[in-house]
XYZ file of C-alpha atoms in Angstrom:
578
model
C -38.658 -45.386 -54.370
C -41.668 -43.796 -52.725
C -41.244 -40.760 -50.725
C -44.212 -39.420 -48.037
C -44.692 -35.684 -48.293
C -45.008 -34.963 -44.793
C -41.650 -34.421 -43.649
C -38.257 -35.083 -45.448
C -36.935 -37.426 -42.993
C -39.810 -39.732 -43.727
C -38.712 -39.334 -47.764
C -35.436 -40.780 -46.222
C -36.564 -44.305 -46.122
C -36.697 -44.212 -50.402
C -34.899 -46.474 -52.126
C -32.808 -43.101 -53.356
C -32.073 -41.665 -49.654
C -31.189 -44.940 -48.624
C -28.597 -45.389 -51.174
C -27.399 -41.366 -50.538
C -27.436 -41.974 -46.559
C -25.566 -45.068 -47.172
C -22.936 -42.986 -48.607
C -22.718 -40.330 -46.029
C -22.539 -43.060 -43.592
C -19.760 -44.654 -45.277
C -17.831 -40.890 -45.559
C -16.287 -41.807 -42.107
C -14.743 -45.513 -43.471
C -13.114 -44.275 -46.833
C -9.252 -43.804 -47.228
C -7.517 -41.640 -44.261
C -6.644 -39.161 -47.619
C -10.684 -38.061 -48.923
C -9.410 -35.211 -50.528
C -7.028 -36.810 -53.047
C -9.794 -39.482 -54.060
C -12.046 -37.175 -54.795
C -10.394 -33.757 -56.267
C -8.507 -33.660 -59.332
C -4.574 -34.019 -59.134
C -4.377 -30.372 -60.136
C -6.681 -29.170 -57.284
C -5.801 -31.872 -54.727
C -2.096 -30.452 -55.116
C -3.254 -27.266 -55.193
C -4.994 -27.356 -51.728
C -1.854 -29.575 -49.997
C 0.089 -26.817 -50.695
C -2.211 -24.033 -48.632
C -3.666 -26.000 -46.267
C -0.227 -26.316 -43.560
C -1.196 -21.855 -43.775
C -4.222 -22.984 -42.255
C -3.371 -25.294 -39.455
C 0.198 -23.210 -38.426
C -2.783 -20.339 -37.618
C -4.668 -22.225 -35.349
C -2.789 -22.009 -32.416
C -2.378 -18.256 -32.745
C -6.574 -18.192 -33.061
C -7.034 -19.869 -30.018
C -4.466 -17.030 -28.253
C -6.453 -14.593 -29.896
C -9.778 -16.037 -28.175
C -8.009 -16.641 -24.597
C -6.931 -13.395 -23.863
C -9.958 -10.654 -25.461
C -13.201 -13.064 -25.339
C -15.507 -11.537 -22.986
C -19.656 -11.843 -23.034
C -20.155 -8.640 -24.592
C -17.529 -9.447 -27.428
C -19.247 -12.604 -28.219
C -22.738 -10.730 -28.491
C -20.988 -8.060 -30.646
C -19.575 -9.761 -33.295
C -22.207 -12.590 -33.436
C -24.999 -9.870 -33.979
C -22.380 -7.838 -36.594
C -21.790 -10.786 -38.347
C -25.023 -10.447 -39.579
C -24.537 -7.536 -40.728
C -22.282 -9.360 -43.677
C -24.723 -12.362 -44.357
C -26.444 -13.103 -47.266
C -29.819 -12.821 -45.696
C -28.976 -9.076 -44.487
C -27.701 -7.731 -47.965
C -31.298 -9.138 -49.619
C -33.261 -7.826 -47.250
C -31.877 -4.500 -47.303
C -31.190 -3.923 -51.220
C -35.093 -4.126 -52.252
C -35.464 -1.155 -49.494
C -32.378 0.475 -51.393
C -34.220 0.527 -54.813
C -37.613 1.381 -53.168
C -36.238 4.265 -51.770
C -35.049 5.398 -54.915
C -31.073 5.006 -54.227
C -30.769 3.652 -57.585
C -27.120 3.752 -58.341
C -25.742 2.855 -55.083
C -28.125 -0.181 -55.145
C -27.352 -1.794 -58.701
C -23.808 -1.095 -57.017
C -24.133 -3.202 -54.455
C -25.727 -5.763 -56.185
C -22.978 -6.039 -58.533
C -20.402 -6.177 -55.696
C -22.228 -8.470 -53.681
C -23.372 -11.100 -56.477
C -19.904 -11.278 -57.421
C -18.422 -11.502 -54.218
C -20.992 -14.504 -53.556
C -20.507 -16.286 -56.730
C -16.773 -15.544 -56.837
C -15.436 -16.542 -52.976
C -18.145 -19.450 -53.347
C -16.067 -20.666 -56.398
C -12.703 -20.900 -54.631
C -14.286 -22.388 -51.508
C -15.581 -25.338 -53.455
C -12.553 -25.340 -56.085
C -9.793 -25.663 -53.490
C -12.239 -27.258 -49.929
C -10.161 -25.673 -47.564
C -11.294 -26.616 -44.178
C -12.183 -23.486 -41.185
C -9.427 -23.654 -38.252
C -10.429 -26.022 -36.078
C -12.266 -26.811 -33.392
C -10.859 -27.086 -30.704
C -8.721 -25.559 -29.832
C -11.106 -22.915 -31.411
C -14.876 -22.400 -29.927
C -17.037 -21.414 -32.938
C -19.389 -18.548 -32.012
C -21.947 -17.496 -34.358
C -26.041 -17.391 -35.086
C -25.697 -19.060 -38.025
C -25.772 -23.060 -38.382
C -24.888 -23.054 -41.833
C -22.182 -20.679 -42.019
C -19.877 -23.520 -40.318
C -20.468 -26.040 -43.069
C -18.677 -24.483 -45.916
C -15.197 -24.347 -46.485
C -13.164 -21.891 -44.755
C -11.262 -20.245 -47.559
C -11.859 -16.976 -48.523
C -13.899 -15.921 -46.249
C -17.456 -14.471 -48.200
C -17.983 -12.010 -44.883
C -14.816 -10.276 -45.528
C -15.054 -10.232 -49.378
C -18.694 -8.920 -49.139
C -18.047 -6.385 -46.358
C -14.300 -4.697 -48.101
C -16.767 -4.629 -51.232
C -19.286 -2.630 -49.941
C -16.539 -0.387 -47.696
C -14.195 0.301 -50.158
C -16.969 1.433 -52.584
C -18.585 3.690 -49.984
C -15.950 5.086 -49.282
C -15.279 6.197 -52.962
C -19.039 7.644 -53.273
C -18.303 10.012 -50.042
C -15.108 11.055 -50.648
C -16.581 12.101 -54.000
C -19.671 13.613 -52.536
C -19.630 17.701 -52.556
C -22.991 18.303 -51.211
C -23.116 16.399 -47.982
C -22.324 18.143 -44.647
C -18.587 17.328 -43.888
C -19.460 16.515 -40.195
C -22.085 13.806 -41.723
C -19.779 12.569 -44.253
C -17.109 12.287 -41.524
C -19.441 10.252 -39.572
C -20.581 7.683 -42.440
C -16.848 7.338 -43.358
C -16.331 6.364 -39.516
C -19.147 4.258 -39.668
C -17.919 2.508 -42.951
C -14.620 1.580 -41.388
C -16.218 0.306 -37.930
C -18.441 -2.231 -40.168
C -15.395 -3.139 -41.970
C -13.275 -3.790 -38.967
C -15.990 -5.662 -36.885
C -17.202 -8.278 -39.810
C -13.554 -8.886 -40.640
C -11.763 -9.108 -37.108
C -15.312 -10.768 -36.029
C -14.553 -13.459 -38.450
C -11.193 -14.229 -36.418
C -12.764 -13.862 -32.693
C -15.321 -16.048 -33.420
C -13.310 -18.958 -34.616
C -15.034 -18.742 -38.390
C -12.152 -17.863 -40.194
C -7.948 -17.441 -40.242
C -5.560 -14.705 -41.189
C -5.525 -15.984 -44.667
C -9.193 -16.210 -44.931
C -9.630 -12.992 -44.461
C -6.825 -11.214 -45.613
C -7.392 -13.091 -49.370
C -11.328 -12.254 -49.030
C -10.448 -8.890 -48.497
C -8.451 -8.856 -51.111
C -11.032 -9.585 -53.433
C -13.545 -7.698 -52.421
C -11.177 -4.418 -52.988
C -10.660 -5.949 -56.666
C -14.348 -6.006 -57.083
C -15.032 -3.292 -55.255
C -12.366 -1.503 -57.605
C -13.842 -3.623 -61.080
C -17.240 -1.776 -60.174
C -15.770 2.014 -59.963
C -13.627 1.668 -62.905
C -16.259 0.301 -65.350
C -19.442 0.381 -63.344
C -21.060 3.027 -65.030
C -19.871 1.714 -68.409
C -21.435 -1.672 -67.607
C -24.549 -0.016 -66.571
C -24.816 2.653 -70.225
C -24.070 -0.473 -72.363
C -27.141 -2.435 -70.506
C -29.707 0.369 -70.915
C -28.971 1.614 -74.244
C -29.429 -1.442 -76.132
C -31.696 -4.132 -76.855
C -32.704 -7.463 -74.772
C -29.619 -8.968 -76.190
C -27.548 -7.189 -72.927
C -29.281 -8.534 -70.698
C -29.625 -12.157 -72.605
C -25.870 -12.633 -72.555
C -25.458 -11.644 -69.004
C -28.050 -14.371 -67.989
C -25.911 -16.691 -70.523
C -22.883 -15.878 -68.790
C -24.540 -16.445 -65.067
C -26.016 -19.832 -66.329
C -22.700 -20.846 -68.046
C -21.199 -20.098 -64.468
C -23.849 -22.287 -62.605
C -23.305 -24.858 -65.130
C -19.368 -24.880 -64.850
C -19.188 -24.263 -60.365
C -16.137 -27.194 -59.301
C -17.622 -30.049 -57.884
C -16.498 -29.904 -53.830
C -15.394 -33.009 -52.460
C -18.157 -32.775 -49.491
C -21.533 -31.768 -49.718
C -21.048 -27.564 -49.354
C -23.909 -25.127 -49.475
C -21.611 -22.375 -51.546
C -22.897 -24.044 -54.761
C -26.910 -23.352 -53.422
C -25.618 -19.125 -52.457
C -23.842 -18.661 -55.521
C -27.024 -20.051 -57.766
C -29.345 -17.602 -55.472
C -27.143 -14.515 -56.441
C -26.741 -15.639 -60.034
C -31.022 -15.415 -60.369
C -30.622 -12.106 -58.159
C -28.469 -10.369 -60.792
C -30.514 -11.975 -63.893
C -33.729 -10.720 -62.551
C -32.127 -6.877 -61.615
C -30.566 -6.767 -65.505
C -33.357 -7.516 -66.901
C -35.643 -5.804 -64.534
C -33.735 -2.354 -64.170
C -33.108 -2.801 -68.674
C -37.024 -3.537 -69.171
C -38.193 -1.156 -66.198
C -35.947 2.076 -67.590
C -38.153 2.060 -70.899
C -41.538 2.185 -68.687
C -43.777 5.382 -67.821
C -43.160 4.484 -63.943
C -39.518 5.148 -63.972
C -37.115 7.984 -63.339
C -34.374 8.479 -65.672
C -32.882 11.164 -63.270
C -30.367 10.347 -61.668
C -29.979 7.067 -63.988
C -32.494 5.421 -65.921
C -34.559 2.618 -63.880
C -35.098 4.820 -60.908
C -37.928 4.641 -58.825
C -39.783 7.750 -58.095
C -39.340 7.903 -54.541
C -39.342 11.511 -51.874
C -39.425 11.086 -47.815
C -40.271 14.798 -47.958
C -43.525 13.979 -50.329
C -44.735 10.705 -49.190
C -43.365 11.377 -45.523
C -42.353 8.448 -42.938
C -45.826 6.267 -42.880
C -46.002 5.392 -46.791
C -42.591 4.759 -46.525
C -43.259 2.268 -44.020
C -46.605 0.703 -45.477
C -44.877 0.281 -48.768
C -41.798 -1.249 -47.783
C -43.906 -3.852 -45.326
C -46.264 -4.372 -48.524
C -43.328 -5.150 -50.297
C -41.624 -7.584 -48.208
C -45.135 -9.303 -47.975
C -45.130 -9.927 -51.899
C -41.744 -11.242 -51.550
C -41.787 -13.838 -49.206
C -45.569 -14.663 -50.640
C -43.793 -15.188 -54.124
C -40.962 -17.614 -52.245
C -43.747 -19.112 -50.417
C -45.850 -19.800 -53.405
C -43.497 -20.283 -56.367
C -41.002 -23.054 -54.406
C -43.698 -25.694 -53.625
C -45.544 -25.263 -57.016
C -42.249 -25.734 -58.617
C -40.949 -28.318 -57.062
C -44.371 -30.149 -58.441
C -44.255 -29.043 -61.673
C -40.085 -29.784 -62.305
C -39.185 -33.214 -61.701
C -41.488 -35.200 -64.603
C -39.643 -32.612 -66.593
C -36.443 -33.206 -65.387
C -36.914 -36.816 -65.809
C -37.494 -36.480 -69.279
C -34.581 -34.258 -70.126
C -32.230 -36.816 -68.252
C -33.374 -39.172 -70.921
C -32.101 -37.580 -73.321
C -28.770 -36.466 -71.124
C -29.738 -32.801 -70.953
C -30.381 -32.872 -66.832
C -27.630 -30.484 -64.428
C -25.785 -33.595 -62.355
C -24.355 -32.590 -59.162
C -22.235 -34.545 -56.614
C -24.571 -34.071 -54.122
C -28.115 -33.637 -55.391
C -30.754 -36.489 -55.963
C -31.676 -36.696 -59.642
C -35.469 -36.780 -60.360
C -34.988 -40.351 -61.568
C -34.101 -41.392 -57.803
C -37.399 -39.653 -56.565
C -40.993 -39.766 -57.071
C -41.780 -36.278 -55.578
C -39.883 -33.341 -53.447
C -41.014 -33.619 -49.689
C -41.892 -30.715 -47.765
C -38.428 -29.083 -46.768
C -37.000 -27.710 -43.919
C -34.349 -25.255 -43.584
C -33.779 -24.976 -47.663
C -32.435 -21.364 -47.923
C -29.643 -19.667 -46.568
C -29.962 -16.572 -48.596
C -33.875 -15.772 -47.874
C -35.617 -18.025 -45.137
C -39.474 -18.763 -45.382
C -41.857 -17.045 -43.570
C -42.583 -19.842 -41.557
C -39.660 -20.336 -39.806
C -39.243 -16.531 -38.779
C -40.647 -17.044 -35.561
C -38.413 -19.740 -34.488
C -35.675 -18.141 -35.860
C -36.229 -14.711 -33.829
C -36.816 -17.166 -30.455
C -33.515 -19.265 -30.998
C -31.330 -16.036 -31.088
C -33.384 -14.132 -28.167
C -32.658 -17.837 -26.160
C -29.653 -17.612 -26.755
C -28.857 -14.357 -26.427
C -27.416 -13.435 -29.835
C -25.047 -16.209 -30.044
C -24.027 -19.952 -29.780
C -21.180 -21.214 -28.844
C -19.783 -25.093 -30.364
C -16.976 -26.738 -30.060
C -16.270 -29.750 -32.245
C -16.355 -30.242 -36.286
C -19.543 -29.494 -37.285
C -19.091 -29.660 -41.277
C -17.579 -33.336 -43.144
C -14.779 -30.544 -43.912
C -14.596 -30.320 -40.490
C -14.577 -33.938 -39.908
C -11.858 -35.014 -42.467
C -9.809 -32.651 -41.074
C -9.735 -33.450 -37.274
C -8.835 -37.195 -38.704
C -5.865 -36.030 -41.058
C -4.528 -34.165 -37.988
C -5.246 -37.143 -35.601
C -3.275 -39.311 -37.989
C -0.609 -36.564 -38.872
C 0.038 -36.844 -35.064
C 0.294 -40.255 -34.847
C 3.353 -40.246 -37.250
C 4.921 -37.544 -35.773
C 4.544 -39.404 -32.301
C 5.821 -42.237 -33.764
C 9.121 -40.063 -35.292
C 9.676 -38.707 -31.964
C 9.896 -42.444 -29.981
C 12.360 -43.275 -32.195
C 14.524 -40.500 -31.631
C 16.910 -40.726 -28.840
C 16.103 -37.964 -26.156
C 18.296 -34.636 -26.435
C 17.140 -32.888 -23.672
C 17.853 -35.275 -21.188
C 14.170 -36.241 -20.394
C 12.652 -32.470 -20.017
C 10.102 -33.561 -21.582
C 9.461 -36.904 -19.683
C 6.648 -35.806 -17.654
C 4.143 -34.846 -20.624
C 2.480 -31.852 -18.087
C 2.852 -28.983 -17.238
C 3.291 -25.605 -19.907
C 3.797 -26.482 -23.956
C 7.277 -25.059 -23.414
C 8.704 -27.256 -20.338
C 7.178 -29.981 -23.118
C 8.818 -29.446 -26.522
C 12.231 -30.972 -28.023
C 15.067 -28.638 -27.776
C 18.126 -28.040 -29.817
C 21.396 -27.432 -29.691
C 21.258 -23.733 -28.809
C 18.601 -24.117 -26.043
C 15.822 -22.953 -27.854
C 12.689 -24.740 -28.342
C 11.722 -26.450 -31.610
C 7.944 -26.394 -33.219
C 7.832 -29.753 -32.056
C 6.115 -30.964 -28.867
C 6.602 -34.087 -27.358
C 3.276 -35.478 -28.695
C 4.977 -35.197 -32.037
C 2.841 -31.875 -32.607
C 4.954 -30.156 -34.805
C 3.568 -27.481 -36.897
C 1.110 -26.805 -33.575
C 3.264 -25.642 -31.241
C 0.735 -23.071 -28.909
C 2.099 -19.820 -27.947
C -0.485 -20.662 -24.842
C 0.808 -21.508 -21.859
C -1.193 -24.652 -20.590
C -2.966 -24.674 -17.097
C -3.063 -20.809 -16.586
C -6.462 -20.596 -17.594
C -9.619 -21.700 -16.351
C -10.716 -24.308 -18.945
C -11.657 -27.967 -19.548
C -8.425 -28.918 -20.558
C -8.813 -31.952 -22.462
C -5.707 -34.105 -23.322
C -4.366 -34.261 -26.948
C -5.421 -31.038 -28.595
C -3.474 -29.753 -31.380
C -0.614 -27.607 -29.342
C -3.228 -26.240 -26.719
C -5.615 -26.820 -24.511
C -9.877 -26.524 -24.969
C -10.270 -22.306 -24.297
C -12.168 -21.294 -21.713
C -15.764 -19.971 -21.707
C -15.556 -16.780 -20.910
C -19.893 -16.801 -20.339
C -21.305 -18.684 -17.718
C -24.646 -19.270 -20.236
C -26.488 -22.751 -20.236
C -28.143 -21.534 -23.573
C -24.678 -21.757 -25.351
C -24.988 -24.829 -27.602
C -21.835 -26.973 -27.605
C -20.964 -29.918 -29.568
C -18.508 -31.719 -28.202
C -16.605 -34.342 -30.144
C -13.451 -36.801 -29.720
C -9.994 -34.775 -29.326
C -7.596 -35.031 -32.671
C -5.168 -36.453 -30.803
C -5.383 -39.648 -29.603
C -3.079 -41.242 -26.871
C -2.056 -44.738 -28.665
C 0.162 -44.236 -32.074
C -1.163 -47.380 -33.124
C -4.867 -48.269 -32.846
C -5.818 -51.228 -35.310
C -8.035 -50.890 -38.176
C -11.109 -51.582 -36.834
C -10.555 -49.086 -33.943
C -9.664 -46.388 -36.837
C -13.225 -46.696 -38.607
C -14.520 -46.629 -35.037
C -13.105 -43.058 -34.433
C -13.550 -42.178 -37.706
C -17.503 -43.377 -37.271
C -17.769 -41.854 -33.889
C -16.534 -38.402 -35.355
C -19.007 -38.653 -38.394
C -21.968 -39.124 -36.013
C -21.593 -36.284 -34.231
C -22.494 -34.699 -36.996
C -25.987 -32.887 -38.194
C -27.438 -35.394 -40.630
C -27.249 -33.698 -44.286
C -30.780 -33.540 -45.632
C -30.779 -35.235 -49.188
C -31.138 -32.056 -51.992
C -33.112 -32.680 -54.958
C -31.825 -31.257 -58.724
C -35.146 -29.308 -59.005
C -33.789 -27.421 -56.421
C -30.868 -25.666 -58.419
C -33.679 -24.508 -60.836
C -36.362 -23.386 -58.748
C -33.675 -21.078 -56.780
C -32.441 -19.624 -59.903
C -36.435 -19.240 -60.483
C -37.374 -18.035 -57.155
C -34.587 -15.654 -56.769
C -34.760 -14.202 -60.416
C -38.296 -13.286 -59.423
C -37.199 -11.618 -56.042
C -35.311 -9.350 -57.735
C -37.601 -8.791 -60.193
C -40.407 -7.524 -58.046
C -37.494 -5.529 -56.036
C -36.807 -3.435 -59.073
C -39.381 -3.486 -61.308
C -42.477 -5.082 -60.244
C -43.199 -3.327 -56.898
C -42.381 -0.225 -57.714
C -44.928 -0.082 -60.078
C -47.616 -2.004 -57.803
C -46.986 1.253 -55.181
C -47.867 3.592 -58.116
C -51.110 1.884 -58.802
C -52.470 0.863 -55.540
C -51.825 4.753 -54.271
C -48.230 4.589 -52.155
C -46.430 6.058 -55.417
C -45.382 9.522 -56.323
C -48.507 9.398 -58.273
C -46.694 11.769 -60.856
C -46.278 8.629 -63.787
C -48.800 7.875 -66.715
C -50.561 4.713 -65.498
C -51.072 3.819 -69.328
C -48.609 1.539 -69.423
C -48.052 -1.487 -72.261
């Protein structure tokens, strides 16, 4: 059970990766119905019930990319859909709080934690798949937005959130200029627009992705006006018990987030935020009662004027800052992930270790190999650069086509096999239409069943009912490839080399009945077109909570004080502080 340190795929030749590996190898050979093996009855129902929602959009997806995609679209809503990422909103809320915009930041922590933790919940509890691909092309600069589940989408709760709440604070504003607050107002609805629609152009996310993650970020967004303030009053006026049950509560969530049937990163985002808004509680409660804070205009402030410290201190500090943070990540998530797992292997003796689906347990390991890629929420420093040179090659966005999650995976083979039946159903019905249908080319139309009043069914004569395309086939320039659910591959509106595309094997498959060993053979040639899942280690959940309590720690409490001392403070605080 050995593991080398260099590099994790060298840790993948442990007796513990090999028996993980072996099971996401075998992913691709289980029973045609994953889902019902591995959810609960209650939550297996459950999603059987929503999922036809998300396949009947597909087709009406794909329309919506065939007839607006241009170049400059893609670039747009690939580069504002970071604008709604998890990396984005913890970059810029330290800079909130350092600039002294104390009550709109705690705000938007608030919202955003909870729209993190909350979406992240119902993606794992219910493993809705994305629409699929194709007849969708995914666009996006993100590789690991694609493997979680589909439903809600986090982009649109996170973004309504933070919309709806702005535009409460400047419709109650009475001191801003009316032409400025006219223009932030403006502003707030553009953002809104382009991270939600975005989700739909780029093939991310349906109508009822969206429209339900919207949804809850209003409620949120509406949970934080209404008793907001209350939350905060009741946090700084009393002891350290306030902030001790909200870190109870957090780690009682953590401890309680549904298993997913496949290995989803939502669990490892809403874990991140859970540590954020321990370490800003605490922080902001312990940080109101120092010398170094404002208690104007709420307690926890920090002292903060553009017009006294003027542009370069603002800059220096805020670099300084983001230095400390990534230097904390950098430091705290190697020394941790030496000092956890004897520890954890001693608590699982005694049945007191956190067992997850998907992570190793410390037994199954001798040590954590050096780890690539680990964060979603905050990368490390170290991969910056490559980071920054992947987008600029590719110009802001990629372009795939082809599952690219298991979610993804188990999906294109229900359809595939959903197909098959249907084809089946349809041989053995005699024809109606007198053999319209017969020559299998030409538009969708000219191609599905009719009935009695001469109006076409949602039926094609592949048996693709429930997928019949509102696209006309062959109009387009595209590499139409046979057997796609109800439509054709789209075509690329950018003649770019740099866009990355996965292709994979169609859903549809000609022959209604292969054999068995011809079904794991699809099923094994879809699974290995896949991005091999690195094996995740239980020390892991711990050192995030860790890492990212710290984080906001230093964001609200720690640096601010730092800038006092080392001279990039108001310098208007008694440094005698216990």
């Amino acid at each position: 059970m050995s593991a080398g340190r260099t590099d994790d795929n060298d840790h993948s030749h442990s007796h513990g990766l090999q028996s993980r590996s072996k099971k996401q190898t075998d992913a691709g050979m289980r029973h045609v119905d994953h889902y019902s093996a591995r959810l609960p009855q209650w939550r297996y129902r459950f999603r059987q019930w929503l999922i036809p929602i998300v396949r009947a959009e597909t087709p009406y997806l794909a329309l919506i990319q065939d007839k607006i995609r241009t170049p400059a679209l893609d670039q747009y809503f690939a580069l504002t859909a970071n604008l709604g990422t998890h990396t984005f909103f913890m970059i810029m809320l330290p800079i909130l709080f350092w600039c002294g915009w104390a009550t709109f930041a705690r705000a938007m922590v608030h919202l955003l934690a909870l729209g993190v933790i909350l979406s992240g919940i119902v993606k794992d509890l219910l493993c809705l798949p994305r629409p699929l691909s194709p007849p969708l092309q995914r666009i996006t600069m993100s590789g690991s937005a694609a493997l979680e589940y589909g439903f809600p989408s986090t982009h649109s709760t996170n973004a309504i959130s933070v919309v709806v709440y702005a535009l409460y604070i400047l419709n109650l504003s009475t001191d801003m200029d009316p032409t400025t607050n006219l223009a932030l107002q403006i502003l707030s609805y553009s953002y809104g627009i382009s991270i939600v629609f975005g989700r739909l152009y780029c093939g991310m996310h349906g109508f009822f992705d969206v429209i339900i993650g919207s949804i809850l970020g209003a409620l949120i967004a509406y949970a934080q006006i209404i008793w907001g303030d209350t939350f905060d009053i009741w946090m700084h006026s009393g002891t350290y018990i306030s902030p001790l049950i909200i870190t109870l509560i957090l780690l009682a969530i953590v401890r309680t987030h549904p298993e997913p049937a496949d290995d989803c990163p939502c669990f490892d985002d809403s874990v991140a935020f859970a540590g954020v808004l321990i370490g800003v509680e605490f922080a902001l409660w312990h940080y109101a009662s120092t010398p170094f804070a404002w208690s104007d205009p709420v307690p926890g402030t920090t002292p903060y004027s553009l017009s006294t410290l003027g542009l370069p201190i603002t800059i220096l500090r805020t670099v300084l800052g983001v230095f400390i943070v990534f230097a904390w990540r950098g430091t705290m998530k190697p020394l941790l992930f030496a000092i956890l797992p004897p520890i954890f292997r001693t608590a699982e003796q005694f049945g007191a270790d956190l067992p997850r689906k998907f992570f190793l347990k410390a037994s199954e390991y001798e040590e954590v190999p050096r780890l690539r890629r680990d964060d979603n929420v905050i990368p490390s420093a170290s991969e910056i650069p490559n980071m920054v040179n992947s987008v600029r090659m590719r110009r802001g966005r990629a372009v795939s086509v082809g599952p690219q999650s298991a979610a993804d995976a188990y999906e294109t083979i229900a359809i595939r096999n959903e197909q098959r039946r249907r084809s089946i159903s349809v041989e053995r019905k005699p024809s109606v239409s007198g053999g319209a249908g017969a020559g299998g080319g030409g538009d969708t139309v000219a191609g599905a069943e009719r009935n009695g009043n001469g109006k076409t069914s949602g039926r094609t004569t592949n048996g693709e009912e429930g997928y019949f395309s509102p696209i006309r086939r062959g109009h387009t320039r595209s590499h139409t490839a046979p057997g796609t659910p109800g439509t054709s591959f789209l075509p690329t509106p950018m003649e770019d080399s740099s866009a990355v595309v996965s292709s994979s094997p169609s859903p549809n498959e000609t022959r209604p009945f292969p054999d068995y060993n011809e079904q794991e053979k699809e099923r094994q040639e879809i699974f290995s077109s896949l991005e091999r899942v690195r094996a995740r280690y239980d020390v892991e959940v711990i050192t995030k909570l860790i890492v990212y309590t710290g984080i906001a720690w230093l964001a609200v409490e720690g640096n601010p004080i730092l800038f006092e001392l080392v001279g990039l403070g108001m310098g208007k605080v008694d440094v005698r502080w216990v």
